[in-house]
Amino acid sequence: WGGVGPDSTYGVYDYCPPHFNPWVKLRMGWIPSEKVIRVTCSRKVTLPPISESPAIALIPISGNTAEGKDFSRGEYLLVEYRKREGFNRFCGGIRTPGFGGGALIWHFSSDHPFPVTGQMVDARLGLKVADYGMNLKGDPGNPMHLFWARHPKLSASTLPNSSSASGRKTGIILSAFRVRKGKLEFNVAYSQKGIPR
């Protein structure tokens, strides 16, 4: 989004840059380990807005995920709640009536390279954002790039899907995204009875 100039249609974004992605925050130590919710079985997850508390959910796709402190190995999903407030007040676009923000789901893999497309954050890092193909530079986004009550599910059959970077079905389903009492709730299900091996 930093490529959007002040004379363009979306120049307002120059004055309200979005947060760094959570993977960078993890690597830099900006998200303490006690604020990383490691999901290793089917359960409900609750997240505060990332602008209020540095808390994220880490959902393993492979068994050796995020070993050590640098989060640079394995394959996993990171989920953060971006509420439309403060620096995230334009999250999902300027004109989005009834939309108050939602989850961004980031996919990291050190095991298999992603194809280089508009979804890539950095092909060398093995990081992408799970969405409908939004261009990360100069694209203000829309509510369907985030997961919330009207876009409530990520699974093997959705677009985007929960497959691994190599294209294998993981059996991971994230569903029932909704905001309750100021926090984002969603369900995680491992349909293959645990973390894929």
PDB file of C-alpha atoms in Angstrom:
ATOM      1  CA  TRP A   1       0.000   0.000   0.000  1.00  0.00           C
ATOM      2  CA  GLY A   2       2.981   2.327   0.380  1.00  0.00           C
ATOM      3  CA  GLY A   3       3.071   2.757  -3.391  1.00  0.00           C
ATOM      4  CA  VAL A   4      -0.148   4.768  -3.367  1.00  0.00           C
ATOM      5  CA  GLY A   5       0.661   8.437  -3.949  1.00  0.00           C
ATOM      6  CA  PRO A   6      -1.093  11.485  -2.494  1.00  0.00           C
ATOM      7  CA  ASP A   7      -2.484  12.500  -5.894  1.00  0.00           C
ATOM      8  CA  SER A   8      -4.116   9.145  -6.568  1.00  0.00           C
ATOM      9  CA  THR A   9      -7.651   7.989  -5.840  1.00  0.00           C
ATOM     10  CA  TYR A  10      -6.511   6.293  -2.639  1.00  0.00           C
ATOM     11  CA  GLY A  11      -3.949   8.901  -1.521  1.00  0.00           C
ATOM     12  CA  VAL A  12      -5.464   8.902   1.958  1.00  0.00           C
ATOM     13  CA  TYR A  13      -3.521   5.680   2.670  1.00  0.00           C
ATOM     14  CA  ASP A  14      -0.251   7.609   2.706  1.00  0.00           C
ATOM     15  CA  TYR A  15      -1.370   9.147   5.984  1.00  0.00           C
ATOM     16  CA  CYS A  16      -2.615   5.903   7.492  1.00  0.00           C
ATOM     17  CA  PRO A  17      -0.188   3.077   6.690  1.00  0.00           C
ATOM     18  CA  PRO A  18      -1.267  -0.391   7.837  1.00  0.00           C
ATOM     19  CA  HIS A  19       0.616  -2.389  10.442  1.00  0.00           C
ATOM     20  CA  PHE A  20       3.541  -4.621   9.535  1.00  0.00           C
ATOM     21  CA  ASN A  21       2.444  -8.194   8.943  1.00  0.00           C
ATOM     22  CA  PRO A  22       2.571 -10.441  12.035  1.00  0.00           C
ATOM     23  CA  TRP A  23       5.398 -12.625  10.682  1.00  0.00           C
ATOM     24  CA  VAL A  24       7.732  -9.638  10.584  1.00  0.00           C
ATOM     25  CA  LYS A  25       6.579  -8.647  14.075  1.00  0.00           C
ATOM     26  CA  LEU A  26       7.358 -12.170  15.340  1.00  0.00           C
ATOM     27  CA  ARG A  27      10.815 -12.170  13.778  1.00  0.00           C
ATOM     28  CA  MET A  28      11.575  -8.736  15.248  1.00  0.00           C
ATOM     29  CA  GLY A  29      10.361  -9.720  18.728  1.00  0.00           C
ATOM     30  CA  TRP A  30       7.454  -7.264  18.692  1.00  0.00           C
ATOM     31  CA  ILE A  31       5.003 -10.058  19.525  1.00  0.00           C
ATOM     32  CA  PRO A  32       6.089 -11.790  22.740  1.00  0.00           C
ATOM     33  CA  SER A  33       5.908 -15.587  22.802  1.00  0.00           C
ATOM     34  CA  GLU A  34       3.208 -15.554  25.489  1.00  0.00           C
ATOM     35  CA  LYS A  35       0.951 -13.656  23.057  1.00  0.00           C
ATOM     36  CA  VAL A  36       1.233 -16.376  20.388  1.00  0.00           C
ATOM     37  CA  ILE A  37      -1.775 -18.693  20.649  1.00  0.00           C
ATOM     38  CA  ARG A  38      -0.479 -22.024  19.321  1.00  0.00           C
ATOM     39  CA  VAL A  39      -3.402 -24.054  18.052  1.00  0.00           C
ATOM     40  CA  THR A  40      -2.594 -27.774  18.004  1.00  0.00           C
ATOM     41  CA  CYS A  41      -6.100 -29.260  18.145  1.00  0.00           C
ATOM     42  CA  SER A  42      -9.664 -28.377  17.217  1.00  0.00           C
ATOM     43  CA  ARG A  43     -10.813 -25.442  19.357  1.00  0.00           C
ATOM     44  CA  LYS A  44     -12.270 -21.930  19.508  1.00  0.00           C
ATOM     45  CA  VAL A  45      -9.808 -19.023  19.343  1.00  0.00           C
ATOM     46  CA  THR A  46     -10.372 -15.458  20.569  1.00  0.00           C
ATOM     47  CA  LEU A  47      -8.159 -12.564  19.450  1.00  0.00           C
ATOM     48  CA  PRO A  48      -8.083  -8.907  20.488  1.00  0.00           C
ATOM     49  CA  PRO A  49      -7.484  -6.286  17.789  1.00  0.00           C
ATOM     50  CA  ILE A  50      -3.800  -6.285  16.777  1.00  0.00           C
ATOM     51  CA  SER A  51      -3.788  -2.492  17.253  1.00  0.00           C
ATOM     52  CA  GLU A  52      -4.630  -2.955  20.950  1.00  0.00           C
ATOM     53  CA  SER A  53      -2.635  -6.071  21.863  1.00  0.00           C
ATOM     54  CA  PRO A  54       0.157  -7.932  20.040  1.00  0.00           C
ATOM     55  CA  ALA A  55      -1.695 -11.261  20.039  1.00  0.00           C
ATOM     56  CA  ILE A  56      -1.950 -13.679  17.108  1.00  0.00           C
ATOM     57  CA  ALA A  57      -2.930 -17.289  16.475  1.00  0.00           C
ATOM     58  CA  LEU A  58      -0.398 -19.721  14.979  1.00  0.00           C
ATOM     59  CA  ILE A  59      -1.943 -22.752  13.269  1.00  0.00           C
ATOM     60  CA  PRO A  60       0.566 -25.441  12.226  1.00  0.00           C
ATOM     61  CA  ILE A  61       0.327 -26.999   8.789  1.00  0.00           C
ATOM     62  CA  SER A  62       3.320 -29.277   9.332  1.00  0.00           C
ATOM     63  CA  GLY A  63       4.496 -30.985  12.512  1.00  0.00           C
ATOM     64  CA  ASN A  64       7.847 -29.178  12.765  1.00  0.00           C
ATOM     65  CA  THR A  65       6.253 -25.757  12.695  1.00  0.00           C
ATOM     66  CA  ALA A  66       7.904 -22.774  14.350  1.00  0.00           C
ATOM     67  CA  GLU A  67      10.454 -24.800  16.292  1.00  0.00           C
ATOM     68  CA  GLY A  68      12.808 -22.475  18.128  1.00  0.00           C
ATOM     69  CA  LYS A  69      12.241 -18.770  18.596  1.00  0.00           C
ATOM     70  CA  ASP A  70      12.804 -17.395  15.113  1.00  0.00           C
ATOM     71  CA  PHE A  71       9.659 -18.808  13.443  1.00  0.00           C
ATOM     72  CA  SER A  72      11.642 -19.452  10.263  1.00  0.00           C
ATOM     73  CA  ARG A  73      10.991 -23.185   9.822  1.00  0.00           C
ATOM     74  CA  GLY A  74       8.046 -25.318   8.892  1.00  0.00           C
ATOM     75  CA  GLU A  75       4.705 -24.238   7.534  1.00  0.00           C
ATOM     76  CA  TYR A  76       1.873 -22.514   9.347  1.00  0.00           C
ATOM     77  CA  LEU A  77      -0.944 -19.983   9.213  1.00  0.00           C
ATOM     78  CA  LEU A  78      -0.878 -16.782  11.266  1.00  0.00           C
ATOM     79  CA  VAL A  79      -4.185 -15.101  12.077  1.00  0.00           C
ATOM     80  CA  GLU A  80      -4.482 -11.504  13.262  1.00  0.00           C
ATOM     81  CA  TYR A  81      -7.553  -9.364  13.937  1.00  0.00           C
ATOM     82  CA  ARG A  82      -7.439  -6.031  12.137  1.00  0.00           C
ATOM     83  CA  LYS A  83     -10.228  -3.859  13.508  1.00  0.00           C
ATOM     84  CA  ARG A  84     -11.089  -0.706  11.543  1.00  0.00           C
ATOM     85  CA  GLU A  85      -9.602   1.806  13.960  1.00  0.00           C
ATOM     86  CA  GLY A  86      -6.465   3.912  14.249  1.00  0.00           C
ATOM     87  CA  PHE A  87      -3.898   3.051  11.590  1.00  0.00           C
ATOM     88  CA  ASN A  88      -6.181   0.249  10.403  1.00  0.00           C
ATOM     89  CA  ARG A  89      -9.241   2.494   9.949  1.00  0.00           C
ATOM     90  CA  PHE A  90      -9.203   2.020   6.151  1.00  0.00           C
ATOM     91  CA  CYS A  91      -8.647  -1.731   6.374  1.00  0.00           C
ATOM     92  CA  GLY A  92     -10.803  -3.285   3.675  1.00  0.00           C
ATOM     93  CA  GLY A  93     -11.232  -0.065   1.701  1.00  0.00           C
ATOM     94  CA  ILE A  94     -12.650   3.393   2.269  1.00  0.00           C
ATOM     95  CA  ARG A  95     -16.323   2.745   1.430  1.00  0.00           C
ATOM     96  CA  THR A  96     -17.342  -0.384   3.287  1.00  0.00           C
ATOM     97  CA  PRO A  97     -20.647   0.159   5.139  1.00  0.00           C
ATOM     98  CA  GLY A  98     -21.300  -2.335   7.921  1.00  0.00           C
ATOM     99  CA  PHE A  99     -17.726  -3.670   7.906  1.00  0.00           C
ATOM    100  CA  GLY A 100     -15.720  -3.214  11.101  1.00  0.00           C
ATOM    101  CA  GLY A 101     -12.660  -5.267  10.229  1.00  0.00           C
ATOM    102  CA  GLY A 102     -11.790  -8.935  10.366  1.00  0.00           C
ATOM    103  CA  ALA A 103      -9.021 -11.503  10.304  1.00  0.00           C
ATOM    104  CA  LEU A 104      -6.095 -11.466   7.932  1.00  0.00           C
ATOM    105  CA  ILE A 105      -4.691 -14.953   7.457  1.00  0.00           C
ATOM    106  CA  TRP A 106      -1.001 -15.170   6.559  1.00  0.00           C
ATOM    107  CA  HIS A 107       0.569 -18.351   5.177  1.00  0.00           C
ATOM    108  CA  PHE A 108       4.258 -19.031   5.818  1.00  0.00           C
ATOM    109  CA  SER A 109       6.281 -21.913   4.402  1.00  0.00           C
ATOM    110  CA  SER A 110       9.994 -22.635   4.528  1.00  0.00           C
ATOM    111  CA  ASP A 111       9.361 -26.094   3.035  1.00  0.00           C
ATOM    112  CA  HIS A 112       7.964 -25.273  -0.388  1.00  0.00           C
ATOM    113  CA  PRO A 113       8.071 -22.073  -2.468  1.00  0.00           C
ATOM    114  CA  PHE A 114       4.838 -20.308  -3.340  1.00  0.00           C
ATOM    115  CA  PRO A 115       4.203 -19.406  -6.977  1.00  0.00           C
ATOM    116  CA  VAL A 116       5.049 -15.754  -7.490  1.00  0.00           C
ATOM    117  CA  THR A 117       1.700 -13.975  -7.941  1.00  0.00           C
ATOM    118  CA  GLY A 118      -0.005 -10.788  -6.813  1.00  0.00           C
ATOM    119  CA  GLN A 119      -0.697 -12.479  -3.478  1.00  0.00           C
ATOM    120  CA  MET A 120       2.971 -12.727  -2.575  1.00  0.00           C
ATOM    121  CA  VAL A 121       4.350 -10.519   0.145  1.00  0.00           C
ATOM    122  CA  ASP A 122       7.879 -11.747  -0.496  1.00  0.00           C
ATOM    123  CA  ALA A 123       8.708 -14.803  -2.577  1.00  0.00           C
ATOM    124  CA  ARG A 124      12.086 -15.140  -0.861  1.00  0.00           C
ATOM    125  CA  LEU A 125      10.521 -15.189   2.591  1.00  0.00           C
ATOM    126  CA  GLY A 126       7.895 -17.779   1.685  1.00  0.00           C
ATOM    127  CA  LEU A 127       5.088 -15.560   2.967  1.00  0.00           C
ATOM    128  CA  LYS A 128       1.721 -14.700   1.421  1.00  0.00           C
ATOM    129  CA  VAL A 129      -1.612 -13.368   2.557  1.00  0.00           C
ATOM    130  CA  ALA A 130      -4.587 -15.641   1.965  1.00  0.00           C
ATOM    131  CA  ASP A 131      -7.024 -13.631  -0.141  1.00  0.00           C
ATOM    132  CA  TYR A 132      -8.656 -13.330  -3.541  1.00  0.00           C
ATOM    133  CA  GLY A 133      -5.521 -12.102  -5.281  1.00  0.00           C
ATOM    134  CA  MET A 134      -5.277  -8.573  -3.987  1.00  0.00           C
ATOM    135  CA  ASN A 135      -2.318  -6.563  -5.252  1.00  0.00           C
ATOM    136  CA  LEU A 136      -0.455  -5.588  -2.110  1.00  0.00           C
ATOM    137  CA  LYS A 137       0.911  -2.370  -3.606  1.00  0.00           C
ATOM    138  CA  GLY A 138      -1.612   0.309  -4.452  1.00  0.00           C
ATOM    139  CA  ASP A 139      -4.655  -1.817  -3.598  1.00  0.00           C
ATOM    140  CA  PRO A 140      -6.809  -0.587  -0.688  1.00  0.00           C
ATOM    141  CA  GLY A 141      -8.483  -3.969  -0.430  1.00  0.00           C
ATOM    142  CA  ASN A 142     -12.091  -4.865   0.288  1.00  0.00           C
ATOM    143  CA  PRO A 143     -13.935  -6.809   2.994  1.00  0.00           C
ATOM    144  CA  MET A 144     -13.589 -10.099   1.095  1.00  0.00           C
ATOM    145  CA  HIS A 145      -9.822  -9.979   1.633  1.00  0.00           C
ATOM    146  CA  LEU A 146     -10.492 -10.461   5.336  1.00  0.00           C
ATOM    147  CA  PHE A 147     -12.404 -13.144   7.218  1.00  0.00           C
ATOM    148  CA  TRP A 148     -15.481 -12.010   9.169  1.00  0.00           C
ATOM    149  CA  ALA A 149     -19.208 -12.738   9.481  1.00  0.00           C
ATOM    150  CA  ARG A 150     -19.827 -12.403   5.715  1.00  0.00           C
ATOM    151  CA  HIS A 151     -16.639 -14.257   4.728  1.00  0.00           C
ATOM    152  CA  PRO A 152     -16.573 -16.795   7.547  1.00  0.00           C
ATOM    153  CA  LYS A 153     -14.651 -19.837   6.305  1.00  0.00           C
ATOM    154  CA  LEU A 154     -11.249 -21.085   5.099  1.00  0.00           C
ATOM    155  CA  SER A 155     -11.133 -24.759   4.092  1.00  0.00           C
ATOM    156  CA  ALA A 156      -9.940 -27.110   1.353  1.00  0.00           C
ATOM    157  CA  SER A 157     -12.825 -26.069  -0.905  1.00  0.00           C
ATOM    158  CA  THR A 158     -12.890 -22.277  -0.399  1.00  0.00           C
ATOM    159  CA  LEU A 159     -11.130 -19.548  -2.350  1.00  0.00           C
ATOM    160  CA  PRO A 160      -8.530 -19.082  -0.970  1.00  0.00           C
ATOM    161  CA  ASN A 161      -8.089 -22.555   0.516  1.00  0.00           C
ATOM    162  CA  SER A 162      -6.232 -24.119   3.435  1.00  0.00           C
ATOM    163  CA  SER A 163      -3.987 -26.337   1.318  1.00  0.00           C
ATOM    164  CA  SER A 164      -0.260 -26.467   1.983  1.00  0.00           C
ATOM    165  CA  ALA A 165       2.196 -24.491  -0.146  1.00  0.00           C
ATOM    166  CA  SER A 166       2.783 -27.674  -2.164  1.00  0.00           C
ATOM    167  CA  GLY A 167      -0.974 -27.934  -2.859  1.00  0.00           C
ATOM    168  CA  ARG A 168      -1.774 -30.826  -0.511  1.00  0.00           C
ATOM    169  CA  LYS A 169      -5.033 -30.743   1.432  1.00  0.00           C
ATOM    170  CA  THR A 170      -4.350 -30.182   5.130  1.00  0.00           C
ATOM    171  CA  GLY A 171      -7.800 -30.884   6.547  1.00  0.00           C
ATOM    172  CA  ILE A 172      -7.622 -27.556   8.401  1.00  0.00           C
ATOM    173  CA  ILE A 173     -10.848 -25.555   8.562  1.00  0.00           C
ATOM    174  CA  LEU A 174     -11.153 -22.069  10.040  1.00  0.00           C
ATOM    175  CA  SER A 175     -14.779 -21.022  10.387  1.00  0.00           C
ATOM    176  CA  ALA A 176     -17.448 -18.995  12.202  1.00  0.00           C
ATOM    177  CA  PHE A 177     -15.484 -15.723  12.201  1.00  0.00           C
ATOM    178  CA  ARG A 178     -17.383 -13.119  14.216  1.00  0.00           C
ATOM    179  CA  VAL A 179     -16.759 -10.208  16.555  1.00  0.00           C
ATOM    180  CA  ARG A 180     -18.070 -10.579  20.087  1.00  0.00           C
ATOM    181  CA  LYS A 181     -17.436  -8.164  22.972  1.00  0.00           C
ATOM    182  CA  GLY A 182     -14.760  -6.357  20.969  1.00  0.00           C
ATOM    183  CA  LYS A 183     -12.771  -9.497  20.135  1.00  0.00           C
ATOM    184  CA  LEU A 184     -12.664 -11.743  17.100  1.00  0.00           C
ATOM    185  CA  GLU A 185     -13.745 -15.356  17.572  1.00  0.00           C
ATOM    186  CA  PHE A 186     -13.324 -18.258  15.170  1.00  0.00           C
ATOM    187  CA  ASN A 187     -13.187 -22.047  15.220  1.00  0.00           C
ATOM    188  CA  VAL A 188     -10.248 -24.208  14.165  1.00  0.00           C
ATOM    189  CA  ALA A 189     -10.880 -27.803  13.132  1.00  0.00           C
ATOM    190  CA  TYR A 190      -8.372 -30.446  12.101  1.00  0.00           C
ATOM    191  CA  SER A 191     -10.511 -32.858  10.085  1.00  0.00           C
ATOM    192  CA  GLN A 192      -7.576 -35.290   9.788  1.00  0.00           C
ATOM    193  CA  LYS A 193      -7.429 -35.638  13.583  1.00  0.00           C
ATOM    194  CA  GLY A 194      -4.466 -33.424  14.291  1.00  0.00           C
ATOM    195  CA  ILE A 195      -1.592 -31.529  12.726  1.00  0.00           C
ATOM    196  CA  PRO A 196      -0.718 -32.966   9.296  1.00  0.00           C
ATOM    197  CA  ARG A 197       2.532 -34.947   9.294  1.00  0.00           C
TER     198      ARG A 197
END
